[in-house]
XYZ file of C-alpha atoms in Angstrom:
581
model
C -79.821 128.316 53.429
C -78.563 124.314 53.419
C -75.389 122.853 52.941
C -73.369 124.431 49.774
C -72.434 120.743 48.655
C -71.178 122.213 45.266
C -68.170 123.791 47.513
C -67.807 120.726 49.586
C -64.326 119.678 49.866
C -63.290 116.479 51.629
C -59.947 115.186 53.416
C -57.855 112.694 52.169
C -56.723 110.302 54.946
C -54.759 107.485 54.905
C -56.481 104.132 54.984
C -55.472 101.009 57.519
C -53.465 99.264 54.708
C -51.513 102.212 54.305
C -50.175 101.467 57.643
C -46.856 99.351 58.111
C -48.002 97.254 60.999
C -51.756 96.739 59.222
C -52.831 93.476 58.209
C -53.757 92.188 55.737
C -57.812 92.383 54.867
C -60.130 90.993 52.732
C -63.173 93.128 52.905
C -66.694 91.789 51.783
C -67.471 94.646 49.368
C -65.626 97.445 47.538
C -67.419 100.246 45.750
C -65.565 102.163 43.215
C -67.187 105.463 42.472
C -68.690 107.586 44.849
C -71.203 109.349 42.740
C -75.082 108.486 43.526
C -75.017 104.434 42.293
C -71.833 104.011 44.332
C -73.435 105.914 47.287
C -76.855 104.008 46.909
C -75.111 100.799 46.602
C -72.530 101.358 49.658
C -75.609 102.970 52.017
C -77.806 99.661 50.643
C -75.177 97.502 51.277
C -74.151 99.211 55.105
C -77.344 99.352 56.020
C -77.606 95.293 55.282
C -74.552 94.807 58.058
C -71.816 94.657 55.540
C -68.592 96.191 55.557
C -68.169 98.428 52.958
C -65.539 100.611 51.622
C -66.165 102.842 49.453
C -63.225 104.962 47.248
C -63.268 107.941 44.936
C -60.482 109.669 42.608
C -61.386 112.957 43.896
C -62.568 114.827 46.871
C -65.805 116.631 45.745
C -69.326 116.215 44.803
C -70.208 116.538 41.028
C -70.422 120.319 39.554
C -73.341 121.998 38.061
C -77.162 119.959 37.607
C -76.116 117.163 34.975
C -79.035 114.280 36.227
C -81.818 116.549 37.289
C -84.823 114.587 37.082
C -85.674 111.630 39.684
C -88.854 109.688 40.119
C -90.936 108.212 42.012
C -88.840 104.691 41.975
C -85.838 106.308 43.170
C -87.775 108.325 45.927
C -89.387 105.342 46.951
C -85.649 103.701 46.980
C -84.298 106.764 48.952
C -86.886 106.287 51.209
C -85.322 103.000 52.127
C -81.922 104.736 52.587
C -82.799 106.713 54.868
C -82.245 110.341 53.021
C -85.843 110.327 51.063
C -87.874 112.793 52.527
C -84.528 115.628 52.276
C -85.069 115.262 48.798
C -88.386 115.443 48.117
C -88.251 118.855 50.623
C -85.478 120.513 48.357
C -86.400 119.309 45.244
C -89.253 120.684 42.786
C -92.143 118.136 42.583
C -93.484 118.139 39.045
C -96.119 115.195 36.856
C -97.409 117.413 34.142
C -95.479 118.087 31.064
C -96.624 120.037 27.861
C -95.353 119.517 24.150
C -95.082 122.757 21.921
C -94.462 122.594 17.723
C -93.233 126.127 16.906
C -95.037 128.757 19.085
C -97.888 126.627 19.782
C -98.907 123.998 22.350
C -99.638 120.278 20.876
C -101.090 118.874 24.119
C -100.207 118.327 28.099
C -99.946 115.305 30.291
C -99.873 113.688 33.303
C -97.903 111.433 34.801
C -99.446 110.307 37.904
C -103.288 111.415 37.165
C -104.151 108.815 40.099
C -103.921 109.830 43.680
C -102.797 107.682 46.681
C -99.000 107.784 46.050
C -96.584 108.806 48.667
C -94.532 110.330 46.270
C -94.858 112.280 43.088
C -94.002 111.141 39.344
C -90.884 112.977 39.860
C -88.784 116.074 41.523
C -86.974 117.763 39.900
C -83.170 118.147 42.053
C -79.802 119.055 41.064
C -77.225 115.621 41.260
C -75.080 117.374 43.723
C -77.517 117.698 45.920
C -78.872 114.072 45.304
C -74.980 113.013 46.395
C -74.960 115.446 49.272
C -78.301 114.226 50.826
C -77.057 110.318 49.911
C -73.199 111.545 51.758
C -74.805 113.032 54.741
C -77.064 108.944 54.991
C -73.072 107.609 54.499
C -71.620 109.310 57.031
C -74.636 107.890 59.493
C -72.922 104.535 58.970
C -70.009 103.165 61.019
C -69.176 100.363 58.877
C -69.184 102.299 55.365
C -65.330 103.610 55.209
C -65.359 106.166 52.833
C -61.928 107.094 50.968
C -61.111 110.063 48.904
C -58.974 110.886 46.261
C -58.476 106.727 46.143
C -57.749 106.152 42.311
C -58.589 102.948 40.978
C -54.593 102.030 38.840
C -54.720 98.292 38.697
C -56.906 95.082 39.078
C -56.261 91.695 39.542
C -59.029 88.817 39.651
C -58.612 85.457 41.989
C -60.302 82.634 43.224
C -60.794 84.667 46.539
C -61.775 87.752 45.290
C -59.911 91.140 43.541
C -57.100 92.946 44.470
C -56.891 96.209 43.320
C -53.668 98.853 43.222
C -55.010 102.008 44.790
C -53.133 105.522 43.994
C -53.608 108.382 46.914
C -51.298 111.238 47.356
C -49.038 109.449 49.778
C -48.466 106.624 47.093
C -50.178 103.135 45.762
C -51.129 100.466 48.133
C -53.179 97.166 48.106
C -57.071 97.030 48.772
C -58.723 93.426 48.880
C -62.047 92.757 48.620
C -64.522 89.916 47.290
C -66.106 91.465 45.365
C -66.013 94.900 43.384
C -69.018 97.151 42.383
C -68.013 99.217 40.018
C -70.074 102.083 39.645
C -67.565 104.559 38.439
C -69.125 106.455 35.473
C -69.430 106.088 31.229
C -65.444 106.294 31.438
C -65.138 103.829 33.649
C -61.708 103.039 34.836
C -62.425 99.984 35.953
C -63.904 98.853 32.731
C -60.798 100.224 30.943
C -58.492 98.190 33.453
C -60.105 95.084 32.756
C -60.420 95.359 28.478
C -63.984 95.558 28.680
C -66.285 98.342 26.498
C -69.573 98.932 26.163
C -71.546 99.224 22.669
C -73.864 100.976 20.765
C -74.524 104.137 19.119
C -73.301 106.999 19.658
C -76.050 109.621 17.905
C -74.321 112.369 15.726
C -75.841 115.752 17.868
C -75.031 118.113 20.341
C -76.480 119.556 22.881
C -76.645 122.168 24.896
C -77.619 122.419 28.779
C -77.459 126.041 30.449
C -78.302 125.979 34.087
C -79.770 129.837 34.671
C -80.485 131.489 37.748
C -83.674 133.800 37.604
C -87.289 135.272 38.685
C -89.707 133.178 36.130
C -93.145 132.829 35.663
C -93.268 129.812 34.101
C -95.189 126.757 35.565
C -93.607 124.152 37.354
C -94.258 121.907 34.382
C -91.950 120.053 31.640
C -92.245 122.300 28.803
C -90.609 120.580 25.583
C -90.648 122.516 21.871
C -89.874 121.326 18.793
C -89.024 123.913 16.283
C -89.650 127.397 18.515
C -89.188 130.315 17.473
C -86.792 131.553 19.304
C -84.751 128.411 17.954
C -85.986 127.673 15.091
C -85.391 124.054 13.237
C -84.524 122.242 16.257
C -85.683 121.501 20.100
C -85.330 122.945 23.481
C -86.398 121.365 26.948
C -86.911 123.603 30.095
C -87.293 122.606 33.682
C -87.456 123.965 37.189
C -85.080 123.074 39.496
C -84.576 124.333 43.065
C -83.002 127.588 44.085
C -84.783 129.639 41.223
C -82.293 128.060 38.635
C -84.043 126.626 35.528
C -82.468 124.020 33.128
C -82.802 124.418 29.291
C -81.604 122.155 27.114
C -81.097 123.590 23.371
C -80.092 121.289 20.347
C -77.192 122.808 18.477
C -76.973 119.846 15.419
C -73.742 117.757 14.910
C -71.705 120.449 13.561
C -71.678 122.984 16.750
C -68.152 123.665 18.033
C -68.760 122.656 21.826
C -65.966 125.021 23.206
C -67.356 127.862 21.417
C -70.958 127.131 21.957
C -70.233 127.312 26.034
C -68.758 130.689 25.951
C -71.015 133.715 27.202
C -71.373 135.391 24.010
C -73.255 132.361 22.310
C -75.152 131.113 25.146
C -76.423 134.088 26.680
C -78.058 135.477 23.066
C -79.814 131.452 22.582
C -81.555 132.457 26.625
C -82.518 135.746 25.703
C -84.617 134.682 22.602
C -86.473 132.161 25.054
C -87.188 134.763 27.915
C -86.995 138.170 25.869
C -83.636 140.841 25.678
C -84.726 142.456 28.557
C -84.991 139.270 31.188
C -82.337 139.368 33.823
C -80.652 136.063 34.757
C -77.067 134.837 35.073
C -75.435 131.689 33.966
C -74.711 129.098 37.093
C -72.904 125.976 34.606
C -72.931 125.151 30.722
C -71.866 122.039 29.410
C -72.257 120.571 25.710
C -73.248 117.063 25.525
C -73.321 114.538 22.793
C -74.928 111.169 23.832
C -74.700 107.308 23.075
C -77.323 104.534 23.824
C -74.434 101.859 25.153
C -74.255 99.147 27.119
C -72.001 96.700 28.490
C -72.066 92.652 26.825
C -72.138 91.479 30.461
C -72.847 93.670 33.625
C -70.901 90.440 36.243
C -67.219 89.195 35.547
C -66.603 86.793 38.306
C -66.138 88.863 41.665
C -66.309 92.574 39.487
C -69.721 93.983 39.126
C -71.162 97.086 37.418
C -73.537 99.521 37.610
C -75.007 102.330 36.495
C -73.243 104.635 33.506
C -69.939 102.325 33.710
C -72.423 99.683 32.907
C -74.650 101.316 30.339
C -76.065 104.310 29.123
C -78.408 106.228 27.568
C -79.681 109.651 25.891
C -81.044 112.219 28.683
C -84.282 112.525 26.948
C -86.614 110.295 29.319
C -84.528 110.591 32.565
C -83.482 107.101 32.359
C -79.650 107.545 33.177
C -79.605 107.956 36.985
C -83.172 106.690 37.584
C -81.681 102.998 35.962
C -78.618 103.468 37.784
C -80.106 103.653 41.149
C -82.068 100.734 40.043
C -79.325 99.075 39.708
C -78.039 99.799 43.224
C -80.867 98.321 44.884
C -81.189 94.629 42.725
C -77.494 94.639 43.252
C -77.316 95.294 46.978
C -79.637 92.742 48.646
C -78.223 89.718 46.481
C -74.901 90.602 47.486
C -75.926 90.634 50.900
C -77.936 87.177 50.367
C -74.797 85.837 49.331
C -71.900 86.895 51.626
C -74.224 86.646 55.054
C -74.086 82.482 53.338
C -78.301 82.580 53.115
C -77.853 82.543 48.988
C -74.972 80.789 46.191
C -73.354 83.485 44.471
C -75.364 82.564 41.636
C -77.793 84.918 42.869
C -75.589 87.492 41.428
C -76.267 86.631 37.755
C -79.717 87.307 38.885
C -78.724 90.901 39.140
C -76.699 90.832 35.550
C -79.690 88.957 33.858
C -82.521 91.391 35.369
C -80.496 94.923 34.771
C -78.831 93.732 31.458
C -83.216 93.537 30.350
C -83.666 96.854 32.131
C -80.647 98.518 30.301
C -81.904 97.268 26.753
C -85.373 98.640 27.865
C -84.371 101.758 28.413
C -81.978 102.038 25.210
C -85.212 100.923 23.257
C -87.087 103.881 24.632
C -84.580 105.902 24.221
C -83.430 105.482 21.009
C -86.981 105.790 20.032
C -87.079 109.577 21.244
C -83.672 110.682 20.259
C -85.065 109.459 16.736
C -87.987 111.678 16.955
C -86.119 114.390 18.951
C -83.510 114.594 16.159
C -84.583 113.048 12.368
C -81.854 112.797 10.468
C -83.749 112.792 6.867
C -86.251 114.564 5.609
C -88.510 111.428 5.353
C -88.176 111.282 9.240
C -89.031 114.999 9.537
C -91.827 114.937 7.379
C -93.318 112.195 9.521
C -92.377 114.026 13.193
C -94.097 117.203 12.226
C -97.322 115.732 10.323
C -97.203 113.677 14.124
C -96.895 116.670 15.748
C -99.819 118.345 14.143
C -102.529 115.768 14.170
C -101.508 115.793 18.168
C -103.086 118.657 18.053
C -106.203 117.512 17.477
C -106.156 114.026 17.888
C -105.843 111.733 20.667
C -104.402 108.637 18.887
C -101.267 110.933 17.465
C -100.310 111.955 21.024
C -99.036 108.205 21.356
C -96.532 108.565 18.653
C -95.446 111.912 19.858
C -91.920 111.394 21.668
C -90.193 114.209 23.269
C -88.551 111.201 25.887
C -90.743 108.596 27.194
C -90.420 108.803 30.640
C -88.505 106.615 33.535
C -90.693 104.053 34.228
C -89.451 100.959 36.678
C -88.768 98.101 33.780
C -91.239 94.951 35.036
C -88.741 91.725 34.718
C -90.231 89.743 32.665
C -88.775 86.412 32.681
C -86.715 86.597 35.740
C -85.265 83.368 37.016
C -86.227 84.253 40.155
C -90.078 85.043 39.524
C -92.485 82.220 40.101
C -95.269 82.548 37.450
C -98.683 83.091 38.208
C -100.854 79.919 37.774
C -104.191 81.456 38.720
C -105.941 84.359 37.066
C -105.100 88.045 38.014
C -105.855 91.055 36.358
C -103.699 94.299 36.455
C -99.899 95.405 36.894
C -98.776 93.858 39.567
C -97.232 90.741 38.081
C -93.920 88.710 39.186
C -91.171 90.922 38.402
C -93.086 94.202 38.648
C -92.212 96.674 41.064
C -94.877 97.194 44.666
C -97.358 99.751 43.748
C -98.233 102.165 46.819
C -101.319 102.895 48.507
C -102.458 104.349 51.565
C -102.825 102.329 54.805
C -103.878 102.813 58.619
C -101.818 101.578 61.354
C -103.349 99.647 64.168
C -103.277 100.384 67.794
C -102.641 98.176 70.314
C -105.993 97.493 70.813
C -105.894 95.884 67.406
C -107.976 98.486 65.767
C -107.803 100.866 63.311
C -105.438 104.000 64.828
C -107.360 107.258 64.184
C -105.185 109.237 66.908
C -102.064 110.839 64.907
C -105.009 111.156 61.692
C -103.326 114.701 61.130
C -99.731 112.687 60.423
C -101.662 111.085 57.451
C -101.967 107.596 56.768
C -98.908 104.964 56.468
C -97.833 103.955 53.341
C -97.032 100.286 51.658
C -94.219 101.076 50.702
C -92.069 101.660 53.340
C -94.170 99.164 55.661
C -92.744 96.704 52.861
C -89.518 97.627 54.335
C -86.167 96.220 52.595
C -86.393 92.440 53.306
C -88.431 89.381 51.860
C -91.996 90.458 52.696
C -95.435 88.327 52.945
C -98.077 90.775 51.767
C -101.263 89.202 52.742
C -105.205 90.440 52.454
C -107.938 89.362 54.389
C -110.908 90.417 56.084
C -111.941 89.645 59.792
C -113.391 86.109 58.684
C -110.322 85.147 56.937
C -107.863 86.888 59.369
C -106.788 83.876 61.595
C -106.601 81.455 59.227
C -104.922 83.304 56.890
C -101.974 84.359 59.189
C -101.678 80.888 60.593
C -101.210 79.635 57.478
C -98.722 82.767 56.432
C -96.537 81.781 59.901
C -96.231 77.911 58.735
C -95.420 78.499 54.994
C -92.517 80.553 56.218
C -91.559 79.030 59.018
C -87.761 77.401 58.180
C -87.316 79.950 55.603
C -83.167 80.394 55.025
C -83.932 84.366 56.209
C -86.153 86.181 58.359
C -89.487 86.944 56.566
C -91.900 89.788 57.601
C -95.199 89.462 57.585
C -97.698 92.333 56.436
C -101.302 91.919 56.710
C -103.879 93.970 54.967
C -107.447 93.680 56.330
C -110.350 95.407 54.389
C -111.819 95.752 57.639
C -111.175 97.045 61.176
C -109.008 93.989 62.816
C -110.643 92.808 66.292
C -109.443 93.768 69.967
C -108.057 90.551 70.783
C -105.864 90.069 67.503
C -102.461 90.772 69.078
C -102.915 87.588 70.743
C -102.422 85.555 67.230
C -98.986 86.765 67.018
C -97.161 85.510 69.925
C -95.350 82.485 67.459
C -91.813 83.097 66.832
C -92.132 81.564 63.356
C -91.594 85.677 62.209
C -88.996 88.320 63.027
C -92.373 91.034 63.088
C -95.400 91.233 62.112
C -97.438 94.450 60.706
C -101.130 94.911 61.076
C -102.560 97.683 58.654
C -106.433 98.412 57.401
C -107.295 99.081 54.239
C -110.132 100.828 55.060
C -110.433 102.971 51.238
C -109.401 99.426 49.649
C -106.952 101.236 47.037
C -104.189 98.398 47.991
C -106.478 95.411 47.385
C -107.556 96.692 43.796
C -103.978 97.952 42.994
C -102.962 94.127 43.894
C -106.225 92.753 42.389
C -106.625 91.332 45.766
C -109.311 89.032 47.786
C -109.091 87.917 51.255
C -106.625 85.410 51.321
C -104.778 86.526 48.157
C -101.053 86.862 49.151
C -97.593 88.528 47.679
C -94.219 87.256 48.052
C -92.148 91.117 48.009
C -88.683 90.570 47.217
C -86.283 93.258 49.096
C -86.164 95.551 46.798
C -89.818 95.416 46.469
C -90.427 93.634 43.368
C -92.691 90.491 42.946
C -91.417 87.303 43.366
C -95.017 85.156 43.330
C -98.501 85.770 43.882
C -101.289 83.505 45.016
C -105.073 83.554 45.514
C -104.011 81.174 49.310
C -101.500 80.298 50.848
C -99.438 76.977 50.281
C -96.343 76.097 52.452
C -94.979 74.428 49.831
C -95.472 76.776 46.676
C -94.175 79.384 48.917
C -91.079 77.338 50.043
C -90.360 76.852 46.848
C -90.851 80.651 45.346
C -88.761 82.092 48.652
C -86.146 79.280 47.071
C -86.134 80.711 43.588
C -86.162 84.155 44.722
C -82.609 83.303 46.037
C -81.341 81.901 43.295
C -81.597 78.259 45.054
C -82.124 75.009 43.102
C -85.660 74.041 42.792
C -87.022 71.958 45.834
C -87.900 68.365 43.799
């Protein structure tokens, strides 16, 4: 058995400015909200060398499964933090998903048909055990001061920052910082504190999640129905999660009573129909839900950022709450590094507003789109979902209007200030502003050559040899190898940051290539064969064709050579610099 984190209770203690003698602090970064955007952003953040504190108006992790679903983007940003592969161990990997109308199935898919990926399309894992894996990664960190049953009660913006009145149990005090990162739920206080809403539309439903404990046969699989049944005239989602509990989802339609419909005596009857009178299960947590697509006007005011739900939000259909919101975490952490280590100008930081504001209307789109289909609210729009539904069946080209929640997918940013645009022709999806696509990759030994001694560990993957820092992907082949790298070392040489340098060689490298890399024009250096050649297609790549990897590993530039100057000035853009004349 692991860690109960449901039952987790933690200390209050009084902070240093609680103290008579303490001085006076201003410290580089508050968090508000210790849920898993404020824990991303704080570990993101520590991890980076800054001081963080991070504060919370209670002392426990959330209760029952609420966010259940998180994919591969937010693995893949776990990894980085350190607390990854915990969750990918607990949680319930699933990529196929089937769509039923009434007691029949429609069709199935899948959402990573392709292999060579580290992770899967998605797992399936409780949110308090997402926050319990992300506290444990916390608690690793010496300079992340975390604070319990710290209330956010007042908020003042100045030239040198925010002050903000903290309540505790032994009474208010003062907490300083520069800047804020509010990431402190749909009800945000913060927001509240500072006259600021979010709009939208709020969608006139209700729904039902039951969290239930059992022995099943079903699948591991998403398993969405419109019109079962067992429920007949609306929709029902199930999913595994771990710990043999299962999560079903059961639309009740804008006139349930939501403290009647979580009682025993109506929710246990609606799970029997699914699984049959005689299946034995017990309830673990029922909520009722209604939902809004929202969001913010502006996700930066001055030195008072937000993120995740306090920012925007969105049905649950698709997964896009908490996958968006750790998202958000990342973009927001490195710039706010960049900019209080002095290597960026705080305009950086409308970077992150500009780039996640376009993510959050993306996912609203998408999500809006299904709740639409999930839930018609004329018969026009029912008529048209069910003659959908049907040629599906059938038909390959209905299956794209079919909608039961399209999927979290990373949003590309298009039109990012900080992308420089492609100039020569590419083909495929990594563009500037897309997130790194994986693949699977060989270390070298020492002797330069491809490392077939640990080939029961597997191969490395891009991804984390990426790392969390402005990265140089480069490919070449033995011919092009020197050259290549030489060039790689001048055009970042002077950068305003340390720059790694990741080389990709379709070929075994040579014996003596070690030698190249004695220049201290890079921090490191990483030599890696891609002996299958899955990266260089994925990147559409040729020897010589190089990346410029942003730290949280989305494209800043891309270029069939290497040019000191074009990559001067895309390393410039990517920090929000002005343009080198």
């Amino acid at each position: 058995m692991g860690t109960d984190y449901q039952s987790l209770s933690f200390e209050y203690r009084r902070s240093p400015e609680q103290l008579q003698e303490a001085q006076e602090v201003t410290h580089p970064v508050v968090v508000v909200g210790a849920g898993p955007v404020g824990l991303a952003t704080a570990i993101d953040l520590a991890q980076q060398g800054i001081r963080v504190v991070l504060v919370d108006d209670d002392c426990t992790l959330s209760s029952g499964s609420r966010a259940i679903c998180f994919s591969k983007r937010s693995l893949d940003i776990f990894d980085r933090l350190g607390c990854g592969q915990a969750m990918v161990d607990k949680g319930v990997r699933w990529n196929v998903g089937k769509v039923f109308l009434q007691d029949q199935m429609v069709y199935s898919f899948d959402l990573l048909p392709e292999s060579g990926h580290q992770r899967p399309a998605f797992i399936n894992l409780q949110q308090y055990y997402v926050e319990g894996f992300l506290l444990d990664r916390a608690r690793e960190l010496s300079n992340l001061d975390i604070r319990w049953k710290n209330k956010v009660a007042g908020l003042e913006r100045g030239g040198d920052g925010v002050t903000l009145t903290i309540e505790t149990p032994d009474g208010a005090y003062t907490l300083k910082a520069r800047y804020v990162v509010a990431a402190d739920g749909s009800r945000s206080p913060v927001r509240g504190l500072m006259g600021l809403d979010s709009k939208g539309r709020i969608f006139k439903d209700r729904f039902l999640i039951a969290d239930v404990k059992m022995e099943a046969e079903f699948p591991t699989e998403r398993w969405f129905w419109f019109d079962p049944p067992f429920h007949p005239n609306q929709s029902v989602l199930l999913h595994r999660q771990p710990d043999n509990v299962w999560r079903i989802d059961f639309q009740l339609g804008w006139d349930a009573d939501p403290v009647l419909e979580k009682t025993p005596e109506r929710v246990i009857p609606r799970v029997q129909a699914l699984l049959g009178k005689d299946a034995k299960f017990q309830l673990e947590w029922v909520s009722v839900y209604t939902f809004a697509c929202l969001r913010m006007d502006k996700f930066r005011h001055g030195g008072v950022l937000f993120a995740g739900d306090s920012a925007h939000g969105v049905s649950p259909f698709g997964a896009r709450g908490a996958n968006s919101g750790i998202q958000d975490a990342e973009n927001l952490a490195w710039k706010l590094a960049a900019v209080l280590k002095g290597v960026a100008p705080e305009a950086l930081l409308d970077s992150y507003a500009q780039e996640r504001e376009y993510a959050a209307d993306e996912n609203i789109r998408n999500s809006t789109r299904s709740t639409d289909f999930i839930t018609p609210k004329s018969a026009v729009s029912r008529l048209f979902r069910d003659a959908v539904l049907k040629l599906a069946r059938k038909h390959p080209f209905a299956r794209q209007l079919v909608n039961s929640g399209r999927l979290s997918l990373p949003a590309v940013l298009h039109g990012s200030v900080l992308n420089t645009e492609a100039t020569e022709d590419f083909s495929g999806q990594m563009v500037p502003g897309a997130s790194c696509a994986d693949a699977p990759l060989h270390a070298c030994s020492a002797a330069g050559v491809a490392s077939t001694a640990n080939a029961e560990e597997g191969p490395k993957w891009l991804l984390p040899e990426l790392g969390q820092e402005f990265t140089v992907l480069l490919f070449c082949d033995t011919n092009t190898l020197h050259a290549s790298a030489d060039k790689a070392m001048q055009a970042i040489a002077g950068a305003p940051l340390p720059v790694k340098l990741v080389l990709a060689s379709s070929e075994a490298l040579p014996a003596d290539v070690e030698a190249l890399f004695t220049s201290s024009l890079v921090t490191r250096v990483k030599l890696l064969h891609d002996a299958g050649g899955l990266a260089a297609r994925r990147y559409d790549a040729q020897p010589g064709t190089c990346y410029l990897i942003r730290p949280d590993q989305h494209v800043a530039a891309r270029w069939r050579s290497i040019d000191r100057n074009r990559m001067q000035a895309a390393l410039q853009r990517a920090l929000g610099m002005p343009s080198l004349s």
